[in-house]
GROMACS .gro file of C-alpha atoms in nm:
model
  514
    1MET     CA    1  11.703   7.176  -6.079
    2ASP     CA    2  11.382   7.335  -6.030
    3LEU     CA    3  11.199   7.006  -6.079
    4ILE     CA    4  11.436   6.818  -5.824
    5ASP     CA    5  11.411   7.071  -5.566
    6ASP     CA    6  11.027   7.116  -5.592
    7PRO     CA    7  10.901   7.026  -5.238
    8THR     CA    8  10.567   6.904  -5.371
    9PRO     CA    9  10.566   6.576  -5.498
   10GLY     CA   10  10.268   6.440  -5.734
   11GLN     CA   11  10.219   6.750  -5.924
   12ASN     CA   12  10.202   6.574  -6.249
   13ALA     CA   13   9.914   6.338  -6.158
   14HIS     CA   14   9.600   6.365  -6.376
   15GLU     CA   15   9.301   6.580  -6.259
   16TYR     CA   16   8.949   6.471  -6.278
   17THR     CA   17   8.626   6.620  -6.253
   18VAL     CA   18   8.351   6.476  -6.048
   19SER     CA   19   8.160   6.349  -6.331
   20GLU     CA   20   8.474   6.189  -6.490
   21ILE     CA   21   8.555   5.989  -6.209
   22SER     CA   22   8.200   5.886  -6.143
   23GLY     CA   23   8.167   5.766  -6.498
   24ALA     CA   24   8.511   5.588  -6.477
   25VAL     CA   25   8.387   5.409  -6.185
   26LYS     CA   26   8.071   5.321  -6.361
   27ARG     CA   27   8.262   5.188  -6.650
   28VAL     CA   28   8.487   4.961  -6.451
   29ILE     CA   29   8.201   4.833  -6.243
   30GLU     CA   30   7.973   4.747  -6.517
   31GLY     CA   31   8.265   4.635  -6.732
   32GLU     CA   32   8.401   4.408  -6.482
   33PHE     CA   33   8.075   4.242  -6.335
   34GLY     CA   34   7.822   4.303  -6.602
   35ARG     CA   35   7.510   4.070  -6.577
   36VAL     CA   36   7.528   3.883  -6.223
   37ARG     CA   37   7.324   3.662  -5.969
   38VAL     CA   38   7.323   3.765  -5.608
   39ARG     CA   39   7.169   3.558  -5.312
   40GLY     CA   40   7.053   3.706  -5.003
   41GLU     CA   41   6.755   3.813  -4.786
   42VAL     CA   42   6.522   4.079  -4.886
   43GLY     CA   43   6.525   4.377  -4.658
   44ARG     CA   44   6.350   4.703  -4.680
   45VAL     CA   45   6.108   4.715  -5.001
   46PHE     CA   46   5.965   5.051  -5.111
   47ARG     CA   47   5.739   5.134  -5.402
   48ALA     CA   48   5.765   5.483  -5.533
   49ARG     CA   49   5.473   5.689  -5.681
   50SER     CA   50   5.653   5.676  -6.014
   51GLY     CA   51   5.596   5.287  -6.012
   52HIS     CA   52   5.971   5.173  -5.959
   53LEU     CA   53   6.047   4.928  -5.696
   54TYR     CA   54   6.321   4.992  -5.445
   55TYR     CA   55   6.451   4.730  -5.216
   56ASP     CA   56   6.784   4.569  -5.050
   57VAL     CA   57   6.929   4.248  -5.064
   58LYS     CA   58   7.115   4.155  -4.758
   59ASP     CA   59   7.346   3.889  -4.567
   60ASP     CA   60   7.480   3.918  -4.243
   61ARG     CA   61   7.751   4.166  -4.310
   62ASN     CA   62   7.659   4.391  -4.596
   63VAL     CA   63   7.338   4.539  -4.788
   64LEU     CA   64   7.329   4.558  -5.176
   65ALA     CA   65   7.063   4.825  -5.295
   66CYS     CA   66   6.848   4.701  -5.573
   67THR     CA   67   6.621   4.861  -5.833
   68THR     CA   68   6.366   4.725  -6.045
   69TRP     CA   69   6.190   4.989  -6.274
   70LYS     CA   70   5.839   5.012  -6.347
   71GLY     CA   71   5.834   4.823  -6.692
   72GLN     CA   72   6.052   4.552  -6.571
   73LEU     CA   73   5.804   4.459  -6.284
   74ALA     CA   74   5.589   4.267  -6.529
   75ASN     CA   75   5.850   4.012  -6.596
   76LEU     CA   76   5.928   3.918  -6.234
   77SER     CA   77   5.776   3.593  -6.142
   78VAL     CA   78   5.834   3.634  -5.774
   79MET     CA   79   5.750   3.986  -5.607
   80PRO     CA   80   6.035   4.061  -5.354
   81GLU     CA   81   5.891   4.057  -4.996
   82GLU     CA   82   6.065   4.161  -4.668
   83GLY     CA   83   6.237   3.870  -4.514
   84LEU     CA   84   6.231   3.638  -4.832
   85GLU     CA   85   6.547   3.459  -4.934
   86VAL     CA   86   6.588   3.518  -5.330
   87VAL     CA   87   6.828   3.501  -5.600
   88VAL     CA   88   6.809   3.813  -5.805
   89THR     CA   89   6.948   3.851  -6.155
   90GLY     CA   90   7.034   4.184  -6.296
   91ARG     CA   91   7.320   4.430  -6.396
   92LEU     CA   92   7.552   4.617  -6.124
   93THR     CA   93   7.555   4.974  -6.196
   94THR     CA   94   7.635   5.340  -6.005
   95PHE     CA   95   7.436   5.623  -5.937
   96GLY     CA   96   7.683   5.920  -5.943
   97ALA     CA   97   7.475   6.165  -5.809
   98GLN     CA   98   7.484   6.008  -5.461
   99SER     CA   99   7.800   5.799  -5.494
  100LYS     CA  100   7.596   5.471  -5.481
  101TYR     CA  101   7.604   5.166  -5.673
  102ASN     CA  102   7.326   4.927  -5.688
  103LEU     CA  103   7.189   4.621  -5.884
  104ASN     CA  104   6.928   4.668  -6.161
  105VAL     CA  105   6.749   4.361  -6.112
  106GLU     CA  106   6.564   4.172  -6.401
  107GLU     CA  107   6.466   3.849  -6.245
  108VAL     CA  108   6.377   3.734  -5.889
  109THR     CA  109   6.383   3.369  -5.779
  110VAL     CA  110   6.303   3.226  -5.459
  111ALA     CA  111   6.635   3.053  -5.305
  112GLY     CA  112   6.490   2.712  -5.247
  113VAL     CA  113   6.165   2.541  -5.143
  114GLY     CA  114   6.209   2.651  -4.778
  115ALA     CA  115   6.215   3.007  -4.856
  116LEU     CA  116   5.871   2.961  -5.036
  117MET     CA  117   5.731   2.758  -4.765
  118ALA     CA  118   5.821   3.017  -4.501
  119MET     CA  119   5.663   3.313  -4.747
  120LEU     CA  120   5.363   3.079  -4.795
  121GLU     CA  121   5.335   3.029  -4.401
  122LYS     CA  122   5.361   3.392  -4.355
  123ARG     CA  123   5.101   3.489  -4.605
  124LYS     CA  124   4.866   3.216  -4.477
  125LYS     CA  125   4.896   3.364  -4.092
  126ALA     CA  126   4.824   3.713  -4.233
  127LEU     CA  127   4.499   3.604  -4.414
  128GLU     CA  128   4.405   3.409  -4.132
  129ALA     CA  129   4.428   3.669  -3.906
  130GLU     CA  130   4.212   3.889  -4.118
  131GLY     CA  131   3.914   3.603  -4.082
  132LEU     CA  132   3.923   3.484  -4.466
  133PHE     CA  133   3.964   3.114  -4.341
  134ASP     CA  134   3.654   3.153  -4.106
  135PRO     CA  135   3.420   2.833  -4.179
  136ALA     CA  136   3.113   3.079  -4.112
  137ARG     CA  137   3.215   3.272  -4.440
  138LYS     CA  138   3.185   2.976  -4.664
  139LYS     CA  139   2.876   2.938  -4.868
  140PRO     CA  140   2.689   2.617  -4.938
  141LEU     CA  141   2.702   2.473  -5.308
  142PRO     CA  142   2.375   2.481  -5.508
  143TYR     CA  143   2.250   2.104  -5.508
  144LEU     CA  144   2.160   2.116  -5.891
  145PRO     CA  145   2.337   2.416  -6.057
  146GLU     CA  146   2.210   2.528  -6.399
  147ILE     CA  147   2.549   2.692  -6.514
  148ILE     CA  148   2.897   2.602  -6.396
  149GLY     CA  149   3.190   2.823  -6.433
  150VAL     CA  150   3.552   2.671  -6.483
  151VAL     CA  151   3.847   2.883  -6.440
  152THR     CA  152   4.133   2.669  -6.601
  153SER     CA  153   4.366   2.635  -6.912
  154PRO     CA  154   4.141   2.559  -7.203
  155SER     CA  155   4.416   2.322  -7.352
  156GLY     CA  156   4.486   2.097  -7.053
  157ALA     CA  157   4.371   1.750  -6.966
  158VAL     CA  158   4.174   1.915  -6.669
  159ILE     CA  159   3.882   2.084  -6.869
  160ARG     CA  160   3.849   1.745  -7.044
  161ASP     CA  161   3.808   1.555  -6.725
  162ILE     CA  162   3.575   1.797  -6.584
  163LEU     CA  163   3.345   1.795  -6.887
  164HIS     CA  164   3.356   1.417  -6.926
  165ARG     CA  165   3.290   1.383  -6.559
  166LEU     CA  166   2.969   1.643  -6.593
  167ARG     CA  167   2.849   1.455  -6.886
  168ASP     CA  168   2.868   1.106  -6.685
  169ARG     CA  169   2.685   1.256  -6.391
  170PHE     CA  170   2.444   1.506  -6.482
  171PRO     CA  171   2.486   1.729  -6.819
  172ARG     CA  172   2.520   2.105  -6.721
  173LYS     CA  173   2.594   2.424  -6.920
  174VAL     CA  174   2.955   2.497  -6.863
  175LEU     CA  175   3.141   2.837  -6.911
  176ILE     CA  176   3.493   2.842  -6.941
  177TRP     CA  177   3.736   3.112  -6.859
  178PRO     CA  178   4.068   3.070  -6.993
  179VAL     CA  179   4.357   3.163  -6.802
  180ALA     CA  180   4.725   3.079  -6.756
  181VAL     CA  181   4.788   2.805  -6.452
  182GLN     CA  182   5.141   2.890  -6.418
  183GLY     CA  183   5.396   3.161  -6.459
  184GLN     CA  184   5.390   3.529  -6.386
  185ASN     CA  185   5.047   3.593  -6.573
  186CYS     CA  186   4.877   3.299  -6.353
  187ALA     CA  187   4.790   3.495  -6.041
  188PRO     CA  188   4.620   3.817  -6.201
  189GLU     CA  189   4.438   3.626  -6.495
  190VAL     CA  190   4.291   3.363  -6.233
  191ALA     CA  191   4.172   3.660  -5.994
  192ASN     CA  192   4.057   3.864  -6.278
  193ALA     CA  193   3.847   3.555  -6.413
  194ILE     CA  194   3.702   3.504  -6.045
  195ARG     CA  195   3.589   3.866  -6.039
  196GLY     CA  196   3.471   3.865  -6.395
  197PHE     CA  197   3.225   3.571  -6.336
  198ASN     CA  198   3.099   3.763  -6.021
  199ALA     CA  199   3.034   4.073  -6.240
  200LEU     CA  200   2.803   3.910  -6.467
  201THR     CA  201   2.459   3.972  -6.465
  202PRO     CA  202   2.204   3.691  -6.361
  203GLY     CA  203   1.980   3.588  -6.660
  204GLY     CA  204   2.186   3.804  -6.903
  205ALA     CA  205   2.312   3.748  -7.243
  206LEU     CA  206   2.609   3.582  -7.086
  207PRO     CA  207   2.442   3.412  -6.778
  208ARG     CA  208   2.613   3.435  -6.438
  209PRO     CA  209   2.741   3.091  -6.320
  210ASP     CA  210   2.572   2.917  -6.001
  211VAL     CA  211   2.920   2.770  -5.898
  212ILE     CA  212   3.298   2.831  -6.001
  213ILE     CA  213   3.557   2.557  -6.025
  214VAL     CA  214   3.918   2.695  -6.010
  215ALA     CA  215   4.133   2.382  -6.145
  216ARG     CA  216   4.464   2.287  -6.244
  217GLY     CA  217   4.667   1.956  -6.274
  218GLY     CA  218   4.959   1.861  -6.011
  219GLY     CA  219   5.295   2.013  -6.036
  220SER     CA  220   5.579   2.128  -5.818
  221ILE     CA  221   5.538   2.410  -5.565
  222GLU     CA  222   5.690   2.672  -5.809
  223ASP     CA  223   5.431   2.562  -6.081
  224LEU     CA  224   5.159   2.610  -5.831
  225TRP     CA  225   5.279   2.931  -5.679
  226GLY     CA  226   5.022   3.143  -5.881
  227PHE     CA  227   4.751   2.994  -5.651
  228ASN     CA  228   4.930   3.100  -5.347
  229GLU     CA  229   4.958   3.459  -5.446
  230GLU     CA  230   4.751   3.716  -5.221
  231ILE     CA  231   4.553   3.849  -5.517
  232VAL     CA  232   4.427   3.521  -5.588
  233ALA     CA  233   4.325   3.436  -5.239
  234ARG     CA  234   4.149   3.761  -5.175
  235ALA     CA  235   3.944   3.746  -5.512
  236ALA     CA  236   3.830   3.392  -5.420
  237ALA     CA  237   3.734   3.516  -5.042
  238GLU     CA  238   3.541   3.805  -5.230
  239SER     CA  239   3.346   3.578  -5.430
  240GLY     CA  240   2.959   3.593  -5.410
  241ILE     CA  241   2.925   3.270  -5.603
  242PRO     CA  242   3.010   2.950  -5.446
  243LEU     CA  243   3.370   2.846  -5.520
  244ILE     CA  244   3.535   2.496  -5.535
  245SER     CA  245   3.906   2.478  -5.539
  246ALA     CA  246   4.079   2.186  -5.756
  247VAL     CA  247   4.447   2.271  -5.762
  248GLY     CA  248   4.686   2.009  -5.816
  249HIS     CA  249   4.668   1.654  -5.669
  250GLU     CA  250   4.540   1.557  -5.323
  251THR     CA  251   4.856   1.600  -5.124
  252ASP     CA  252   4.901   1.952  -5.310
  253THR     CA  253   4.772   2.245  -5.097
  254THR     CA  254   4.759   2.614  -5.206
  255LEU     CA  255   4.623   2.928  -5.054
  256ILE     CA  256   4.326   2.915  -5.259
  257ASP     CA  257   4.226   2.599  -5.081
  258TYR     CA  258   4.185   2.769  -4.751
  259VAL     CA  259   3.968   3.058  -4.888
  260SER     CA  260   3.749   2.864  -5.114
  261ASP     CA  261   3.400   2.740  -4.995
  262ARG     CA  262   3.505   2.374  -5.079
  263ARG     CA  263   3.825   2.196  -5.158
  264ALA     CA  264   3.842   1.915  -5.401
  265PRO     CA  265   4.133   1.681  -5.417
  266THR     CA  266   4.126   1.662  -5.802
  267PRO     CA  267   3.946   1.854  -6.073
  268THR     CA  268   3.747   1.521  -6.132
  269ALA     CA  269   3.628   1.540  -5.772
  270ALA     CA  270   3.529   1.887  -5.815
  271ALA     CA  271   3.297   1.807  -6.085
  272GLU     CA  272   3.139   1.525  -5.877
  273MET     CA  273   3.093   1.777  -5.590
  274ALA     CA  274   2.926   2.028  -5.813
  275VAL     CA  275   2.659   1.807  -5.962
  276PRO     CA  276   2.450   1.498  -5.815
  277VAL     CA  277   2.449   1.168  -6.012
  278ARG     CA  278   2.148   1.197  -6.247
  279LEU     CA  279   2.057   0.812  -6.233
  280GLU     CA  280   2.065   0.827  -5.859
  281LEU     CA  281   1.849   1.126  -5.834
  282LEU     CA  282   1.611   0.957  -6.090
  283ALA     CA  283   1.632   0.631  -5.892
  284TRP     CA  284   1.584   0.830  -5.563
  285VAL     CA  285   1.276   1.008  -5.710
  286ASP     CA  286   1.116   0.684  -5.814
  287GLY     CA  287   1.172   0.558  -5.456
  288GLN     CA  288   1.000   0.839  -5.295
  289GLU     CA  289   0.723   0.819  -5.547
  290ALA     CA  290   0.661   0.439  -5.456
  291ARG     CA  291   0.692   0.529  -5.094
  292LEU     CA  292   0.413   0.828  -5.144
  293SER     CA  293   0.199   0.590  -5.346
  294ARG     CA  294   0.230   0.308  -5.020
  295ALA     CA  295   0.164   0.567  -4.772
  296LEU     CA  296  -0.159   0.711  -4.963
  297GLY     CA  297  -0.290   0.385  -5.022
  298ARG     CA  298  -0.234   0.270  -4.670
  299GLY     CA  299  -0.383   0.596  -4.532
  300ILE     CA  300  -0.713   0.535  -4.760
  301ALA     CA  301  -0.739   0.193  -4.649
  302ASP     CA  302  -0.715   0.302  -4.276
  303ARG     CA  303  -0.969   0.576  -4.305
  304ARG     CA  304  -1.196   0.328  -4.511
  305GLN     CA  305  -1.174   0.089  -4.226
  306ARG     CA  306  -1.242   0.363  -3.951
  307LEU     CA  307  -1.533   0.473  -4.148
  308THR     CA  308  -1.676   0.118  -4.191
  309ASP     CA  309  -1.632   0.088  -3.799
  310LEU     CA  310  -1.821   0.432  -3.723
  311SER     CA  311  -2.095   0.340  -3.956
  312ARG     CA  312  -2.183   0.030  -3.746
  313ILE     CA  313  -2.189   0.228  -3.435
  314LEU     CA  314  -2.454   0.476  -3.593
  315PRO     CA  315  -2.819   0.418  -3.531
  316ARG     CA  316  -3.076   0.353  -3.827
  317PRO     CA  317  -3.218   0.667  -3.993
  318GLU     CA  318  -3.570   0.501  -3.908
  319ALA     CA  319  -3.486   0.501  -3.562
  320LEU     CA  320  -3.332   0.861  -3.551
  321LEU     CA  321  -3.673   0.996  -3.728
  322SER     CA  322  -3.942   0.789  -3.555
  323GLU     CA  323  -3.956   1.014  -3.215
  324PRO     CA  324  -3.951   1.332  -3.396
  325ARG     CA  325  -4.215   1.220  -3.626
  326GLN     CA  326  -4.446   1.118  -3.356
  327ARG     CA  327  -4.399   1.457  -3.189
  328LEU     CA  328  -4.491   1.633  -3.514
  329ASP     CA  329  -4.799   1.392  -3.545
  330ARG     CA  330  -4.905   1.484  -3.184
  331ALA     CA  331  -4.867   1.840  -3.271
  332GLU     CA  332  -5.076   1.794  -3.587
  333ALA     CA  333  -5.349   1.667  -3.404
  334ALA     CA  334  -5.357   1.932  -3.139
  335LEU     CA  335  -5.327   2.218  -3.369
  336PRO     CA  336  -5.695   2.261  -3.479
  337THR     CA  337  -5.813   2.256  -3.088
  338ALA     CA  338  -5.531   2.513  -3.011
  339LEU     CA  339  -5.645   2.733  -3.294
  340LEU     CA  340  -5.992   2.715  -3.194
  341ARG     CA  341  -5.913   2.800  -2.827
  342LEU     CA  342  -5.708   3.085  -2.945
  343VAL     CA  343  -5.962   3.226  -3.156
  344ASP     CA  344  -6.217   3.209  -2.860
  345ARG     CA  345  -5.977   3.378  -2.644
  346ARG     CA  346  -5.909   3.647  -2.878
  347GLY     CA  347  -6.283   3.704  -2.938
  348ALA     CA  348  -6.333   3.718  -2.563
  349ASP     CA  349  -6.076   3.986  -2.510
  350LEU     CA  350  -6.195   4.193  -2.809
  351ALA     CA  351  -6.573   4.176  -2.653
  352ARG     CA  352  -6.421   4.291  -2.310
  353MET     CA  353  -6.261   4.588  -2.491
  354GLY     CA  354  -6.528   4.663  -2.717
  355GLY     CA  355  -6.749   4.692  -2.405
  356ALA     CA  356  -6.529   4.929  -2.250
  357LEU     CA  357  -6.521   5.146  -2.544
  358ARG     CA  358  -6.875   5.161  -2.630
  359PRO     CA  359  -6.990   5.501  -2.804
  360SER     CA  360  -7.204   5.631  -2.496
  361VAL     CA  361  -6.916   5.567  -2.264
  362LEU     CA  362  -6.666   5.766  -2.504
  363SER     CA  363  -6.887   6.045  -2.552
  364ALA     CA  364  -6.964   6.082  -2.187
  365ARG     CA  365  -6.570   6.076  -2.119
  366ILE     CA  366  -6.528   6.321  -2.399
  367ARG     CA  367  -6.771   6.580  -2.275
  368THR     CA  368  -6.644   6.556  -1.935
  369ASP     CA  369  -6.272   6.614  -2.068
  370ARG     CA  370  -6.415   6.910  -2.283
  371ASP     CA  371  -6.603   7.063  -1.981
  372ARG     CA  372  -6.311   7.032  -1.767
  373LEU     CA  373  -6.058   7.182  -2.009
  374ALA     CA  374  -6.304   7.500  -2.074
  375THR     CA  375  -6.329   7.534  -1.690
  376TRP     CA  376  -5.932   7.524  -1.657
  377GLU     CA  377  -5.915   7.769  -1.951
  378ALA     CA  378  -6.190   7.997  -1.807
  379ARG     CA  379  -5.985   7.987  -1.447
  380LEU     CA  380  -5.654   8.001  -1.589
  381ALA     CA  381  -5.661   8.319  -1.809
  382PRO     CA  382  -5.802   8.567  -1.582
  383GLY     CA  383  -5.588   8.438  -1.281
  384LEU     CA  384  -5.267   8.473  -1.484
  385THR     CA  385  -5.367   8.834  -1.575
  386ARG     CA  386  -5.478   8.926  -1.248
  387GLY     CA  387  -5.150   8.723  -1.061
  388ILE     CA  388  -4.925   8.931  -1.308
  389ARG     CA  389  -5.100   9.268  -1.202
  390GLN     CA  390  -5.092   9.199  -0.852
  391GLY     CA  391  -4.727   9.112  -0.848
  392ALA     CA  392  -4.645   9.439  -1.025
  393GLU     CA  393  -4.855   9.663  -0.782
  394ARG     CA  394  -4.705   9.454  -0.495
  395LEU     CA  395  -4.345   9.510  -0.606
  396GLU     CA  396  -4.429   9.889  -0.671
  397ALA     CA  397  -4.562   9.905  -0.293
  398LEU     CA  398  -4.275   9.719  -0.168
  399GLY     CA  399  -4.040   9.964  -0.360
  400ARG     CA  400  -4.230  10.274  -0.228
  401ARG     CA  401  -4.183  10.137   0.130
  402LEU     CA  402  -3.807  10.076   0.112
  403ARG     CA  403  -3.519  10.291   0.032
  404PRO     CA  404  -3.563  10.475  -0.284
  405ALA     CA  405  -3.238  10.439  -0.480
  406PRO     CA  406  -3.140  10.081  -0.465
  407LEU     CA  407  -3.470   9.929  -0.427
  408ALA     CA  408  -3.613  10.129  -0.732
  409GLU     CA  409  -3.321   9.961  -0.939
  410ARG     CA  410  -3.403   9.623  -0.801
  411VAL     CA  411  -3.789   9.671  -0.879
  412ALA     CA  412  -3.722   9.801  -1.219
  413ARG     CA  413  -3.504   9.474  -1.275
  414GLN     CA  414  -3.755   9.264  -1.149
  415ARG     CA  415  -4.023   9.440  -1.367
  416VAL     CA  416  -3.791   9.373  -1.666
  417ASP     CA  417  -3.744   9.012  -1.560
  418LEU     CA  418  -4.140   8.961  -1.506
  419GLU     CA  419  -4.218   9.120  -1.861
  420ARG     CA  420  -3.980   8.905  -2.015
  421ILE     CA  421  -4.129   8.587  -1.852
  422SER     CA  422  -4.500   8.695  -1.919
  423PRO     CA  423  -4.476   8.585  -2.263
  424ARG     CA  424  -4.318   8.263  -2.199
  425LEU     CA  425  -4.594   8.197  -1.949
  426GLU     CA  426  -4.842   8.276  -2.185
  427THR     CA  427  -4.684   8.055  -2.469
  428THR     CA  428  -4.659   7.756  -2.217
  429TYR     CA  429  -5.020   7.816  -2.140
  430ARG     CA  430  -5.150   7.831  -2.501
  431ALA     CA  431  -4.910   7.532  -2.581
  432ARG     CA  432  -5.081   7.325  -2.296
  433LEU     CA  433  -5.424   7.410  -2.406
  434ALA     CA  434  -5.309   7.301  -2.751
  435LYS     CA  435  -5.178   6.974  -2.671
  436LEU     CA  436  -5.487   6.885  -2.458
  437SER     CA  437  -5.704   6.989  -2.761
  438ASP     CA  438  -5.532   6.766  -2.974
  439ARG     CA  439  -5.550   6.484  -2.733
  440LEU     CA  440  -5.935   6.554  -2.705
  441ASP     CA  441  -5.966   6.560  -3.100
  442ALA     CA  442  -5.770   6.230  -3.113
  443LEU     CA  443  -6.016   6.052  -2.871
  444ASP     CA  444  -6.343   6.169  -3.055
  445ARG     CA  445  -6.180   6.030  -3.377
  446MET     CA  446  -6.112   5.696  -3.194
  447ARG     CA  447  -6.484   5.724  -3.051
  448GLN     CA  448  -6.601   5.745  -3.410
  449THR     CA  449  -6.376   5.478  -3.532
  450LEU     CA  450  -6.511   5.236  -3.268
  451GLY     CA  451  -6.879   5.322  -3.310
  452TYR     CA  452  -7.113   5.115  -3.473
  453LYS     CA  453  -7.148   5.355  -3.771
  454GLU     CA  454  -6.794   5.285  -3.882
  455THR     CA  455  -6.893   4.885  -3.850
  456LEU     CA  456  -7.182   4.945  -4.082
  457GLN     CA  457  -6.966   5.093  -4.329
  458ARG     CA  458  -6.750   4.763  -4.339
  459GLY     CA  459  -7.070   4.568  -4.454
  460TYR     CA  460  -7.223   4.473  -4.105
  461ALA     CA  461  -7.594   4.545  -3.990
  462VAL     CA  462  -7.787   4.625  -3.640
  463VAL     CA  463  -8.086   4.430  -3.593
  464ARG     CA  464  -8.362   4.668  -3.360
  465ALA     CA  465  -8.706   4.543  -3.222
  466GLY     CA  466  -8.834   4.880  -3.136
  467ASP     CA  467  -8.547   5.095  -2.973
  468ALA     CA  468  -8.392   4.781  -2.840
  469VAL     CA  469  -8.095   4.613  -3.018
  470VAL     CA  470  -8.143   4.253  -3.092
  471THR     CA  471  -7.847   4.049  -3.075
  472ASP     CA  472  -7.952   3.686  -3.101
  473ALA     CA  473  -8.190   3.482  -3.330
  474GLU     CA  474  -8.427   3.390  -3.052
  475ALA     CA  475  -8.500   3.757  -2.975
  476ALA     CA  476  -8.565   3.831  -3.326
  477ARG     CA  477  -8.802   3.573  -3.380
  478ALA     CA  478  -8.993   3.646  -3.047
  479ALA     CA  479  -9.011   4.029  -3.174
  480GLY     CA  480  -9.174   3.937  -3.499
  481ARG     CA  481  -9.114   4.258  -3.685
  482ILE     CA  482  -8.767   4.381  -3.663
  483GLU     CA  483  -8.584   4.672  -3.820
  484ILE     CA  484  -8.224   4.645  -3.982
  485GLU     CA  485  -7.997   4.915  -4.029
  486PHE     CA  486  -7.737   4.916  -4.304
  487ARG     CA  487  -7.484   5.188  -4.376
  488ASP     CA  488  -7.707   5.367  -4.604
  489GLY     CA  489  -8.042   5.315  -4.437
  490ARG     CA  490  -8.295   5.119  -4.252
  491VAL     CA  491  -8.506   4.816  -4.378
  492GLU     CA  492  -8.830   4.647  -4.216
  493ALA     CA  493  -8.842   4.280  -4.181
  494GLN     CA  494  -9.049   4.002  -4.048
  495ALA     CA  495  -8.867   3.744  -3.852
  496GLY     CA  496  -8.971   3.373  -3.860
  497GLY     CA  497  -8.894   2.992  -3.909
  498ALA     CA  498  -8.813   2.723  -3.660
  499ALA     CA  499  -8.573   2.825  -3.386
  500ARG     CA  500  -8.249   2.631  -3.361
  501PRO     CA  501  -8.161   2.496  -2.996
  502LYS     CA  502  -7.931   2.716  -2.820
  503GLY     CA  503  -7.579   2.577  -2.821
  504LYS     CA  504  -7.637   2.361  -3.157
  505ALA     CA  505  -7.533   2.612  -3.406
  506LYS     CA  506  -7.322   2.463  -3.659
  507PRO     CA  507  -6.949   2.560  -3.628
  508PRO     CA  508  -6.775   2.712  -3.904
  509GLU     CA  509  -6.578   2.498  -4.133
  510GLN     CA  510  -6.199   2.502  -4.045
  511GLY     CA  511  -5.993   2.394  -4.286
  512SER     CA  512  -5.646   2.201  -4.243
  513LEU     CA  513  -5.329   2.379  -4.211
  514PHE     CA  514  -5.103   2.105  -4.355
   0.00000   0.00000   0.00000
């Protein structure tokens, strides 16, 4: 009766704890749905510091929270990006701590080609805005590289086509960096290969390539998607080595084509861009050699003809030398006469100077200068002493006549100045006398040098007839007895013989100067 009259219904319902109800909901959701595939547009994307990825998948009305753990990221073929339409696969679960449910995503695929192209266009615009597609950044390819680096699959037909084409055109050393050319490992391996080639040391044990070829055969857009990843585009843009992209066929275009230095429509075309044709190069060298030989031959022939033409204009050597030879002959003929005139002129000058410097004249001049010097000395010495004494007496008298105190000081100063100047005057006087005495001695030595006594020392002699000096043969014959003075004494002699007519003396022999 008590139970019937109980006013509170539902008292017999089971009471759950929060954890129990959360666990029940978790079991129901995971058991009901299990592994599901959900299509939608990627919304907010957030990567936590722990490495886990949190993002939303939404449609026009609802939002589904998605989580991909750090260990699952490596298995994703497509990385979620905001605005990308995808199909996510995973397990639906709950998070009781916040009363939320979410999808633990294990696989992400793009929902159709249109979504892929939209994402590609978005990446392309972002990279173009950064300037990675600027033609000014593109590097020229080397004309003939020593080493070619190839980034591709080592087991595909692409590497065989490249090697075959290089062998046909111009064999070069090839370094192959094996990579996956599709799938989730494609993008990181290709980026690491480009950076690895750039990290090699030029001239090292493993040489650094001169050009890099990134190659892959044709395929769908999904197969080529690894070359549309941003990591690959940035690695190609950062490459310091010129890079050729050869991904897909001629109609296929990937993001690496825009940032590479050259785009090749096929891997075979990339090999053709990397090296020239060896036979064509040899033919070009042969052609240049032939042109050079013809140019040299033509130049030599032109210069030979010009030399021949100029040689006709030049006069004969005999005509060039005839006039100078005649001038030389005239000078040779006139030289003896000119020499004789020069000797006669110099002799006359010497005789004139000798007459002016005769011993008697020099002796008289020296005696006159010596007497004058003695007179100056006799007059100057007493005069200086007397002048100094008179000046002192005058100063003293003047001092007595003027005021005593200042004038006495002034007289004292002037006396001191006079006493200081007196030695200088005496020194100047004695220096002047010494200079005049030296000059007089020099003139005396010159007189002795120019006197006839010095001439006798050089082998000459003086002929006298009595006291007169005989200077010609006629006077000597007329005198009869003559006296000859040598340097060490005098000898008497008798003059005789027929006299030679005056002016008919035999001239001295004059040898030829030539």
